[in-house]
Tab-separated table of C-alpha atoms and ligand atoms in Angstrom:
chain	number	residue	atom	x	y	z
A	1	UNK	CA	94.449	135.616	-15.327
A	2	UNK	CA	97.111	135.109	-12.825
A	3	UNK	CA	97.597	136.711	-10.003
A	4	UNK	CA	99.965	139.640	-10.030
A	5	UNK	CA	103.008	139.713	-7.547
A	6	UNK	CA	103.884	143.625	-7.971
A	7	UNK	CA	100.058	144.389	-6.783
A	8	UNK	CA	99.658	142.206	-4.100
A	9	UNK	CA	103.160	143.043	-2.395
A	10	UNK	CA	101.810	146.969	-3.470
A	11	UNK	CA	98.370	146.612	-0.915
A	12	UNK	CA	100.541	144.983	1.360
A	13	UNK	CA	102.995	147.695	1.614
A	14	UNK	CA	100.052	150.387	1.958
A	15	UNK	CA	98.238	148.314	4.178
A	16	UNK	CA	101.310	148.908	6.735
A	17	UNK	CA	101.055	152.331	6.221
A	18	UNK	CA	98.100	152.287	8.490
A	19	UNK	CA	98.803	153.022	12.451
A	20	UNK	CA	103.070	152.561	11.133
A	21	UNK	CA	105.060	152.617	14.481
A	22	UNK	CA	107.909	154.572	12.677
A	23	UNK	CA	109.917	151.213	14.136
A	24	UNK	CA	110.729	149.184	11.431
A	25	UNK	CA	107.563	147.524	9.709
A	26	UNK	CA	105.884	147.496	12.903
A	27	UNK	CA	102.293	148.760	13.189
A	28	UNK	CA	100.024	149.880	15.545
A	29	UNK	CA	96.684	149.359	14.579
A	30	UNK	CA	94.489	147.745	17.560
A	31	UNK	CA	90.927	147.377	17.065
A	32	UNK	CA	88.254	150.403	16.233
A	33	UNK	CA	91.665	152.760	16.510
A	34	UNK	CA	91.360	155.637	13.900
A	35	UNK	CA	94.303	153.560	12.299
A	36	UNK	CA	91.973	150.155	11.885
A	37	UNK	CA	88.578	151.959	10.796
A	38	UNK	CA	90.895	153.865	7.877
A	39	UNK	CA	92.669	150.642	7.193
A	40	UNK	CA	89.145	148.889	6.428
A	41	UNK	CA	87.724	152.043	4.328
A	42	UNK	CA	90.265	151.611	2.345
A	43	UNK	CA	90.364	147.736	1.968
A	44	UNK	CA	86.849	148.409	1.392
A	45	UNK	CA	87.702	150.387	-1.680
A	46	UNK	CA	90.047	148.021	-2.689
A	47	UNK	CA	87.236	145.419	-2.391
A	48	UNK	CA	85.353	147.558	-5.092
A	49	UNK	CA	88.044	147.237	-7.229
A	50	UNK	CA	88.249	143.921	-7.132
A	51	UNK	CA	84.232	143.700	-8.305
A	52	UNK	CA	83.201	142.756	-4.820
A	53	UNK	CA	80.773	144.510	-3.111
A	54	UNK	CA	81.949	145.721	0.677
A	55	UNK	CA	79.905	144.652	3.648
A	56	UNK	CA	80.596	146.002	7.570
A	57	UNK	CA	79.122	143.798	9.752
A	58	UNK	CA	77.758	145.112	13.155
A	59	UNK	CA	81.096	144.361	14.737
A	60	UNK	CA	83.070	145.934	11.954
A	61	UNK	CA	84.029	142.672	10.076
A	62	UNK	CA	84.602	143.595	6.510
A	63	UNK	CA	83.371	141.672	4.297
A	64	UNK	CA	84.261	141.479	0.172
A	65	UNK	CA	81.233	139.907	-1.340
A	66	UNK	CA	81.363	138.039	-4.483
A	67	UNK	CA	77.567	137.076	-6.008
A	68	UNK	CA	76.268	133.836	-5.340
A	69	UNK	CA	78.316	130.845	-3.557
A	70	UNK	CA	81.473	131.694	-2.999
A	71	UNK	CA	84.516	130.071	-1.116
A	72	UNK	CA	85.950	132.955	1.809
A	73	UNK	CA	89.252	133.738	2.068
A	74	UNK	CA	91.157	136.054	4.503
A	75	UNK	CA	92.073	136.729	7.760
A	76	UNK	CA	92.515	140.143	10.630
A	77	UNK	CA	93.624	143.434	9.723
A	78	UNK	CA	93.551	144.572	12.914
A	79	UNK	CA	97.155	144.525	15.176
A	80	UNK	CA	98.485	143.569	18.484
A	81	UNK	CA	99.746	146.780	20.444
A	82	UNK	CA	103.175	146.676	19.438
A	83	UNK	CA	102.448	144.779	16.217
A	84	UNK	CA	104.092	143.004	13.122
A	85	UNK	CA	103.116	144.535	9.600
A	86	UNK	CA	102.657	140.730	7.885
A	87	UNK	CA	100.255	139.513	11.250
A	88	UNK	CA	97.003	138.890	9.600
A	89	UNK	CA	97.305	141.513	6.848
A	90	UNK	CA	99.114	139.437	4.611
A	91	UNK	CA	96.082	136.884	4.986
A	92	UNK	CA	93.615	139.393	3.698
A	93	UNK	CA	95.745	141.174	0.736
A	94	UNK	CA	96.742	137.441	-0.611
A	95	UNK	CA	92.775	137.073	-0.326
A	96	UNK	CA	92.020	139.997	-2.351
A	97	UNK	CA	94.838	139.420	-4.981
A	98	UNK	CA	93.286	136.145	-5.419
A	99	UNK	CA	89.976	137.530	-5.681
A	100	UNK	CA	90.823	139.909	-8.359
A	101	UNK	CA	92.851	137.933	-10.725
A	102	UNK	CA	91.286	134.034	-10.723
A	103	UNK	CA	87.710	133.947	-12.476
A	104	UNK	CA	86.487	131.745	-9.656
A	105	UNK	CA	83.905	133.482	-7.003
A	106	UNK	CA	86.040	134.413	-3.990
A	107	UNK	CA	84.819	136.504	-1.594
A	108	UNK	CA	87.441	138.546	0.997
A	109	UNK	CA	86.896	139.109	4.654
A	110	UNK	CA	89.058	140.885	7.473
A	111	UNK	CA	87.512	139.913	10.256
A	112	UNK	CA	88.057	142.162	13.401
A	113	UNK	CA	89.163	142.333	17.009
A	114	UNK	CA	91.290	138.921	16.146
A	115	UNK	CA	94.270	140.037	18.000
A	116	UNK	CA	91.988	139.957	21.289
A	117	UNK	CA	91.837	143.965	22.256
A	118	UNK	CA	88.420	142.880	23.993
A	119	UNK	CA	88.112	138.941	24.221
A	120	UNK	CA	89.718	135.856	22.218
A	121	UNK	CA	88.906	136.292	18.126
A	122	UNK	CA	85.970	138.848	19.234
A	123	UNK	CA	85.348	139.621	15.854
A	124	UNK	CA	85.017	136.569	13.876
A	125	UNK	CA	83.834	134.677	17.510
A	126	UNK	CA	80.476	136.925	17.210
A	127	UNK	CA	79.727	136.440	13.598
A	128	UNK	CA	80.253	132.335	13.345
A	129	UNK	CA	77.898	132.507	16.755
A	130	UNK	CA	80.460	131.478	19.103
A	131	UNK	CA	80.037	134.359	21.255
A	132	UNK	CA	76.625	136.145	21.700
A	133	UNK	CA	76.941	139.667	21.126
A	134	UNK	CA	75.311	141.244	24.105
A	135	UNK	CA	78.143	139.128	25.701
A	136	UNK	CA	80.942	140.620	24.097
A	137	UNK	CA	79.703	143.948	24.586
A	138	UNK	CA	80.367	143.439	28.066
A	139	UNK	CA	83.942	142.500	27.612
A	140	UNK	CA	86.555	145.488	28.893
A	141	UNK	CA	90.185	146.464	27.066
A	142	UNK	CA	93.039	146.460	29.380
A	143	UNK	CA	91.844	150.428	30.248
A	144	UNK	CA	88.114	149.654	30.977
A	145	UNK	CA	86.734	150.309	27.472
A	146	UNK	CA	83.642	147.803	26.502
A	147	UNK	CA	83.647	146.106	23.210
A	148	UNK	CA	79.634	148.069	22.609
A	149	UNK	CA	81.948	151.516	23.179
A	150	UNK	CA	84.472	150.894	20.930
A	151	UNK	CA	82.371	148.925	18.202
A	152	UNK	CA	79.831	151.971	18.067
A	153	UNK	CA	82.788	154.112	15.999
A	154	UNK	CA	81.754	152.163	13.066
A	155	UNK	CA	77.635	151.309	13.423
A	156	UNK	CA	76.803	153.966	11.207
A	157	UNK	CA	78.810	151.777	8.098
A	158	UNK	CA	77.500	148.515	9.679
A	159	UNK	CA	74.974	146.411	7.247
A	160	UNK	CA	73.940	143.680	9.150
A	161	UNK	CA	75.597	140.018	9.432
A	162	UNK	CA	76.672	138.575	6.562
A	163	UNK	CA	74.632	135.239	6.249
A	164	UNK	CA	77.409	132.363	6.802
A	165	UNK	CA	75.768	129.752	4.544
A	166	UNK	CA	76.895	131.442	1.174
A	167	UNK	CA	80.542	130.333	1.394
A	168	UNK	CA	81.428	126.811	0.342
A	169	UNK	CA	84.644	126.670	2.847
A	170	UNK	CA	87.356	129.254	4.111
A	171	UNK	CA	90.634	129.546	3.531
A	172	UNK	CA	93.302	131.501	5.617
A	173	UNK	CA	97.064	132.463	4.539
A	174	UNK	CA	99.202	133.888	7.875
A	175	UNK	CA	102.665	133.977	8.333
A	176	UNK	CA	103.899	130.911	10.985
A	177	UNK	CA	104.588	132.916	14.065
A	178	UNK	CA	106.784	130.828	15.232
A	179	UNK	CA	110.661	128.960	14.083
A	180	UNK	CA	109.877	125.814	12.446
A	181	UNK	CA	109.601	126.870	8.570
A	182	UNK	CA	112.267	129.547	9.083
A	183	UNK	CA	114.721	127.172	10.909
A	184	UNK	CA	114.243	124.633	8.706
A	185	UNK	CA	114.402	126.461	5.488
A	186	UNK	CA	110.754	125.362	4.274
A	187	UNK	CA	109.372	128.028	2.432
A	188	UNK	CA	105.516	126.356	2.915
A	189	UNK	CA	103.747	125.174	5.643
A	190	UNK	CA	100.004	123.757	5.710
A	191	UNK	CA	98.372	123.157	8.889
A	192	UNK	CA	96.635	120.224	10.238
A	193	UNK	CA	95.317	121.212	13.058
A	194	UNK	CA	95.231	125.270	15.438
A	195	UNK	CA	95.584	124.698	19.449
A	196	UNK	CA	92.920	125.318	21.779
A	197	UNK	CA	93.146	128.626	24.089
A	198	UNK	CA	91.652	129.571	27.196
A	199	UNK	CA	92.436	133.226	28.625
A	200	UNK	CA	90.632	135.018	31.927
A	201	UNK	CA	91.894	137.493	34.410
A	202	UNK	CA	92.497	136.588	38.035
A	203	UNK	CA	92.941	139.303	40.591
A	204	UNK	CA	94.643	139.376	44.124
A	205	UNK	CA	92.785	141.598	46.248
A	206	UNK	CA	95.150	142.494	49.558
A	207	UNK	CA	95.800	145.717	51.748
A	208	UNK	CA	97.636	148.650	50.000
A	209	UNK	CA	99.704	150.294	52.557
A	210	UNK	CA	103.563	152.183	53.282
A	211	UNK	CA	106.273	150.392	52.146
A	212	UNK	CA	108.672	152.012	55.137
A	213	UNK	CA	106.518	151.137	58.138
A	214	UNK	CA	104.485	147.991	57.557
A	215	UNK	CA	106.150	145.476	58.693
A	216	UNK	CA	106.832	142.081	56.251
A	217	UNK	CA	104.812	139.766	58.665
A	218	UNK	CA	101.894	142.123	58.446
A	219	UNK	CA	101.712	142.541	55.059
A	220	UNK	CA	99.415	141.662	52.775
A	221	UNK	CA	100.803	142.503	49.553
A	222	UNK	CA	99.521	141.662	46.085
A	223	UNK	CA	102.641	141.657	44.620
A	224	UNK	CA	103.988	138.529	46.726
A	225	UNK	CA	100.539	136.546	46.131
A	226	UNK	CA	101.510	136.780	42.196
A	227	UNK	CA	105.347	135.608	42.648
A	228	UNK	CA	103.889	133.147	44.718
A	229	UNK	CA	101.028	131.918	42.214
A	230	UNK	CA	103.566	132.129	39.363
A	231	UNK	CA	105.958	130.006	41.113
A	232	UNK	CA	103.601	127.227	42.482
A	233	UNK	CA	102.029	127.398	39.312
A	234	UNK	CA	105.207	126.507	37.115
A	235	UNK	CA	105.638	123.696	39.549
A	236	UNK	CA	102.488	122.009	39.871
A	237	UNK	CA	101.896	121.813	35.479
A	238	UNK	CA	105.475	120.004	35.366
A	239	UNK	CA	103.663	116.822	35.251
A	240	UNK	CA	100.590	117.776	33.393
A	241	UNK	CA	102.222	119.770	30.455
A	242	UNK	CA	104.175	118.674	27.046
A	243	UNK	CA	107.019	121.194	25.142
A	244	UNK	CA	104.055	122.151	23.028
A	245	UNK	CA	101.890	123.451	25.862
A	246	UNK	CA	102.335	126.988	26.763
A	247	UNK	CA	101.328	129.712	29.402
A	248	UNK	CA	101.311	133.342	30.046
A	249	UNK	CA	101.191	136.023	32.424
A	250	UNK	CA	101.223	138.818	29.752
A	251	UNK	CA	99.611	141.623	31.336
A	252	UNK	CA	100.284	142.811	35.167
A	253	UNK	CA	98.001	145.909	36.367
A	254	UNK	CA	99.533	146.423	39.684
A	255	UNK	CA	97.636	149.084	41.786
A	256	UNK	CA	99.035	151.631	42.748
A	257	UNK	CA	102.132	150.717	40.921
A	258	UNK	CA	104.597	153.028	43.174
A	259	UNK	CA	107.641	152.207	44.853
A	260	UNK	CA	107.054	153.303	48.332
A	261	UNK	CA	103.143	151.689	48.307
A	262	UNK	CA	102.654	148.186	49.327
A	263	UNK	CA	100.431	147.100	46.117
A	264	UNK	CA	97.223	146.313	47.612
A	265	UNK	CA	95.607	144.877	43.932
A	266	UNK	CA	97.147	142.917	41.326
A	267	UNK	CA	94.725	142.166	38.371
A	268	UNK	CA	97.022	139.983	35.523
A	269	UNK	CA	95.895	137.723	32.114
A	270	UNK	CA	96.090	133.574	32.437
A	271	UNK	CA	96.319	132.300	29.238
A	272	UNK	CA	97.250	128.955	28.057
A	273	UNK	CA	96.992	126.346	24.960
A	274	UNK	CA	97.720	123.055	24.017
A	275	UNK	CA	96.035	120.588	20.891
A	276	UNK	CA	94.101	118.480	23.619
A	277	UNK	CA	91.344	119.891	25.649
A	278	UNK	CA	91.701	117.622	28.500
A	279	UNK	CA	94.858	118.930	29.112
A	280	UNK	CA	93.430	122.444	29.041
A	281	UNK	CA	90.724	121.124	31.759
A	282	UNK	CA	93.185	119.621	33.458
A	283	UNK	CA	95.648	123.301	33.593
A	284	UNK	CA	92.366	125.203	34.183
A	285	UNK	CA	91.796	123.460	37.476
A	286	UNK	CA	95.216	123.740	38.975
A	287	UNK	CA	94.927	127.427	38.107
A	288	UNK	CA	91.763	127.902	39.907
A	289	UNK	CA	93.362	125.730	42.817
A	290	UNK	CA	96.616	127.792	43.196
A	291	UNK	CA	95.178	130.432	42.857
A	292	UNK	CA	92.838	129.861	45.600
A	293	UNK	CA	95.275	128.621	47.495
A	294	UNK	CA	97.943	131.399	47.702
A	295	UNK	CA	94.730	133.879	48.783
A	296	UNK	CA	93.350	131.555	51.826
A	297	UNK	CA	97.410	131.783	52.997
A	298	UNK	CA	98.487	135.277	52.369
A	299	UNK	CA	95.242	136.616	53.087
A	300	UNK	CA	94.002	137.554	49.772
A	301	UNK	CA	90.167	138.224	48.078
A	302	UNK	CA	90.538	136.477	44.625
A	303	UNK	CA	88.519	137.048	42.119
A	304	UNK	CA	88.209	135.323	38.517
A	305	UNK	CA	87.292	137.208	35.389
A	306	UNK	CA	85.004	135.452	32.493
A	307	UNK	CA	86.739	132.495	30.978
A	308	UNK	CA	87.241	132.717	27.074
A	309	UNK	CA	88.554	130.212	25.046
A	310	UNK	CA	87.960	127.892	21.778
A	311	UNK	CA	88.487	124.285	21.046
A	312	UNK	CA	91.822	122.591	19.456
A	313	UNK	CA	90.425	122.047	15.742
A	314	UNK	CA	91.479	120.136	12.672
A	315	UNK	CA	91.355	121.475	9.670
A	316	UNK	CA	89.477	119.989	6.487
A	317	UNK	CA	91.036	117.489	4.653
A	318	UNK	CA	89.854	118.385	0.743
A	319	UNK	CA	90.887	121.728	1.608
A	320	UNK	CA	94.302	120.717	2.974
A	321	UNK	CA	95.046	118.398	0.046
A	322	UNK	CA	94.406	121.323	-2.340
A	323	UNK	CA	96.839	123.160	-0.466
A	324	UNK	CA	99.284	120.443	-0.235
A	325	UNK	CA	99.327	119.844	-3.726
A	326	UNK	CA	99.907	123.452	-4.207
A	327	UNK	CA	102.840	123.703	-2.101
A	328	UNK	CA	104.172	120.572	-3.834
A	329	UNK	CA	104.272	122.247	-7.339
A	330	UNK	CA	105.257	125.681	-5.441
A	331	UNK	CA	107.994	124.603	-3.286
A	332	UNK	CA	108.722	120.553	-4.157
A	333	UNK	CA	110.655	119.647	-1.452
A	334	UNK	CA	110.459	122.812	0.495
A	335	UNK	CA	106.875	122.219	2.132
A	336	UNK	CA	105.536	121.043	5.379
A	337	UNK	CA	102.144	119.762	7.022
A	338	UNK	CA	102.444	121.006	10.474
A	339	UNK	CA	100.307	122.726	13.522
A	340	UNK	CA	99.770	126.031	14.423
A	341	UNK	CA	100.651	127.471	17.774
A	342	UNK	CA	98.847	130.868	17.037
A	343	UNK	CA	95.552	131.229	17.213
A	344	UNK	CA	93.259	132.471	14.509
A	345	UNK	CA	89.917	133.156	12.994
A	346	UNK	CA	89.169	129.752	11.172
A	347	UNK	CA	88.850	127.722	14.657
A	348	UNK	CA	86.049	129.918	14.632
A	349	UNK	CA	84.704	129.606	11.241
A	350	UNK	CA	85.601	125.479	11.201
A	351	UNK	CA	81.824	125.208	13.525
A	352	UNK	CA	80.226	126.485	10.038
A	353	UNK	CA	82.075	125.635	7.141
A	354	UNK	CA	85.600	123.678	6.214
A	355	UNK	CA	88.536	125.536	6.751
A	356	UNK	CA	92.378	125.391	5.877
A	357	UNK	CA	95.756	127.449	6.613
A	358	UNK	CA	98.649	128.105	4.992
A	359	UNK	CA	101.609	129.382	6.504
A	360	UNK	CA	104.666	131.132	5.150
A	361	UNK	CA	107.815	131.545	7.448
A	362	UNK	CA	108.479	134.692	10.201
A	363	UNK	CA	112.027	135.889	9.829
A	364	UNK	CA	113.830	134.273	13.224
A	365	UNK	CA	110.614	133.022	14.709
A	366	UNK	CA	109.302	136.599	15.555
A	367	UNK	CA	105.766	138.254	15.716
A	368	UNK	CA	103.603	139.978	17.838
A	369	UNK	CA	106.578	142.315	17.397
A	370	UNK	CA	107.395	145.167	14.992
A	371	UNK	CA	110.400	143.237	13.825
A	372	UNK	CA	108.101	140.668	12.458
A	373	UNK	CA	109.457	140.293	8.926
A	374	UNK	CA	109.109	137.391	6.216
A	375	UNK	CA	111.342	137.356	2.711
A	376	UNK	CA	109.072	138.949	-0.382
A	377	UNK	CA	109.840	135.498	-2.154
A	378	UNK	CA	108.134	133.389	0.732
A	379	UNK	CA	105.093	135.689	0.521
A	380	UNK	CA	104.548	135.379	-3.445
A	381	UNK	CA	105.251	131.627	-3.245
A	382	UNK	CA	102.754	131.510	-0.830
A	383	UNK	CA	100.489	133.695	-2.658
A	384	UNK	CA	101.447	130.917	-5.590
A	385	UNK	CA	99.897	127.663	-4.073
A	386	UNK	CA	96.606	130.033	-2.840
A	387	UNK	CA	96.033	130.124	-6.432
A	388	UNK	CA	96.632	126.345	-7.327
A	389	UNK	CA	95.195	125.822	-4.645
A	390	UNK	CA	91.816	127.948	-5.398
A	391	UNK	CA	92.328	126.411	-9.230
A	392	UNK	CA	91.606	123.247	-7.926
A	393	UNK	CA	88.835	123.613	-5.701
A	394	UNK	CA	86.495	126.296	-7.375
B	401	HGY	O1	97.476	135.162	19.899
B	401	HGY	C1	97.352	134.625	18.798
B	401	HGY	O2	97.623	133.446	18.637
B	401	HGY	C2	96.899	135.438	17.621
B	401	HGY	O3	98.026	135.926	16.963
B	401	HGY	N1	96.046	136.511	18.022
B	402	MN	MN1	96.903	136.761	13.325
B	403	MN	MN1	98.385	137.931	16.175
């Protein structure tokens, strides 16, 4: 039977209606919000539907399971705070549309907490063992809220952890994220390889006092450490970095935050990538040394938080040629092999099992952004060479 284009671009189109933003397509639907949990009853039932049986792990991964050996296929359907409608969802509705409609054993999973509310991939980090779950019940949400809080909304539907060695491999459809398919007019990409990411917090401990009366000299203001840090910082990876290689400062807690205080506390993310790990070794320890650096001058307590991150990983080569061939009867001529920028939940799965992407373009580049958008023909093709793809392997 083949898979049915009105459907699929159907359970996308409800799936947005979860935690909409009312801006655009945009959604807000961060982890364990009311928004998520209803999203993932209702994928559950949709999982039912689709003659698999629905399995919450004890982090809230949702799991579609088909009997037997089957080969996984899906992705997040949790959101960024101001997030795209496409970003992870699309992974997980292509998964179930392919469930439904080939007579192969596909199982369907939306893993959760992939956009990072609480760590790096929390969700699918936990379950493939990557992250030991007393750990991530530690880790905090940019208000102070632990992962074991927030994950205890949905214990009473958990079942247990899904036993890994029952899928053959894992395969993961996302939109790019980025320019390349949309500037080049591919309609198909399929990766060869996701970055590596490491992410912590670093906070600049100085003296909060009145902006009138305390003189410059004297200060010792938390504000100036970060320009300072950000600066040096920009300087000193100028030698070290590639054009692929990028860094972020994308969240700036700056206590008290008012404009006649001195700030006395700055507590910001450092996050960075890049394919080769060395060079992430190499960016972690002029980070540290900046860092450390700016405090001893201006007077500063620094403090680190944990360090998260996950290897630069290549993805399986049987699955990739399945995919390529896919894309070559899909979109002949209209197909690329390339990397992906963007992080996701098969670097996590690739310690247990093969794993392959597939991306489909983002309208001018954009996401993590409710204008993310991609063109209803670029999702079916894509949802196209899933099933030639799935045809050929199972
Ligand atoms: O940040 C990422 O790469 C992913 O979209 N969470
Ligand atoms: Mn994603
Ligand atoms: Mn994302």
């Amino acid at each position: 039977m083949a898979v049915d284009h009105k459907r699929f671009l159907a359970d996308l189109h409800k799936l947005r209606e979860f935690g909409a933003s009312g801006v655009g397509k945009g959604v807000i639907r961060p982890a364990y919000s009311d928004a998520d949990i209803a999203a993932r009853k209702w994928l559950a039932e949709r999982m039912i539907g689709a003659g698999l049986a629905p399995h919450f792990d004890p982090v809230g991964n949702l799991f579609g399971l088909a009997e037997g050996t089957s080969l996984l296929m899906g992705s997040h359907s949790d959101s960024q705070p101001e997030g795209g409608w496409l970003d992870g969802a699309l992974g997980v509705i292509a998964a179930l549309e392919i469930a439904r409609s080939c007579d192969r054993p596909i199982s369907v999973v939306s893993f959760q907490d992939e956009e990072g509310r609480f760590g790096v991939t929390t969700g699918s980090a936990v379950w493939s063992g990557g992250l030991p779950l007393e750990h991530a019940d530690g880790l905090t949400d940019g208000a102070g809220i632990t992962f074991g809080a927030a994950r205890s909304a949905m214990t009473d539907l958990s079942q247990g952890f899904v036993d890994p060695a029952r899928f053959s491999g894992f395969i993961e459809m996302h939109i790019e994220q980025g320019p390349s398919l949309d500037a080049s007019g591919d309609q198909i990409g399929v990766v060869t390889d996701i970055v590596g990411i490491r992410d912590m917090s670093i906070t600049f401990q100085g003296q909060q006092n009145h902006a009138g009366t305390t003189p410059m000299h004297l200060r010792r203001d938390a504000f100036q450490a970060l320009s300072l840090f950000n600066t040096r910082l920009n300087d000193r990876f100028r030698n070290v970095v590639t054009p692929q290689t990028v860094w972020t400062i994308g969240r700036v807690d700056l206590h008290p935050n008012a404009s006649s205080i001195v700030p006395g506390r700055v507590r910001f993310s450092m996050q960075w990538r890049d394919g080769d790990a060395d060079r992430l070794a190499r960016m972690e320890e002029i980070i540290r040394a900046t860092a450390q650096e700016v405090a001893d001058q201006q007077g500063l307590v620094l403090e680190f938080g944990p360090l998260l991150g996950l290897e630069p990983v290549a993805m399986d080569t049987t699955l990739r040629t399945a995919l390529e061939n896919g894309a070559g009867r899909v979109a002949p001529g209209k197909w690329r092999k390339m990397p992906s920028g963007a992080l996701h939940d098969a670097t996590n799965l690739s310690r247990l099992m093969p794993v392959a992407m597939l991306f489909v373009p983002s309208i001018n580049g954009i996401s993590h952004d409710f204008a993310e958008d991609t063109a209803e023909r670029d999702l079916v093709a894509g949802l196209d060479v899933l099933e030639h793809a799935v045809q050929a392997l199972v």
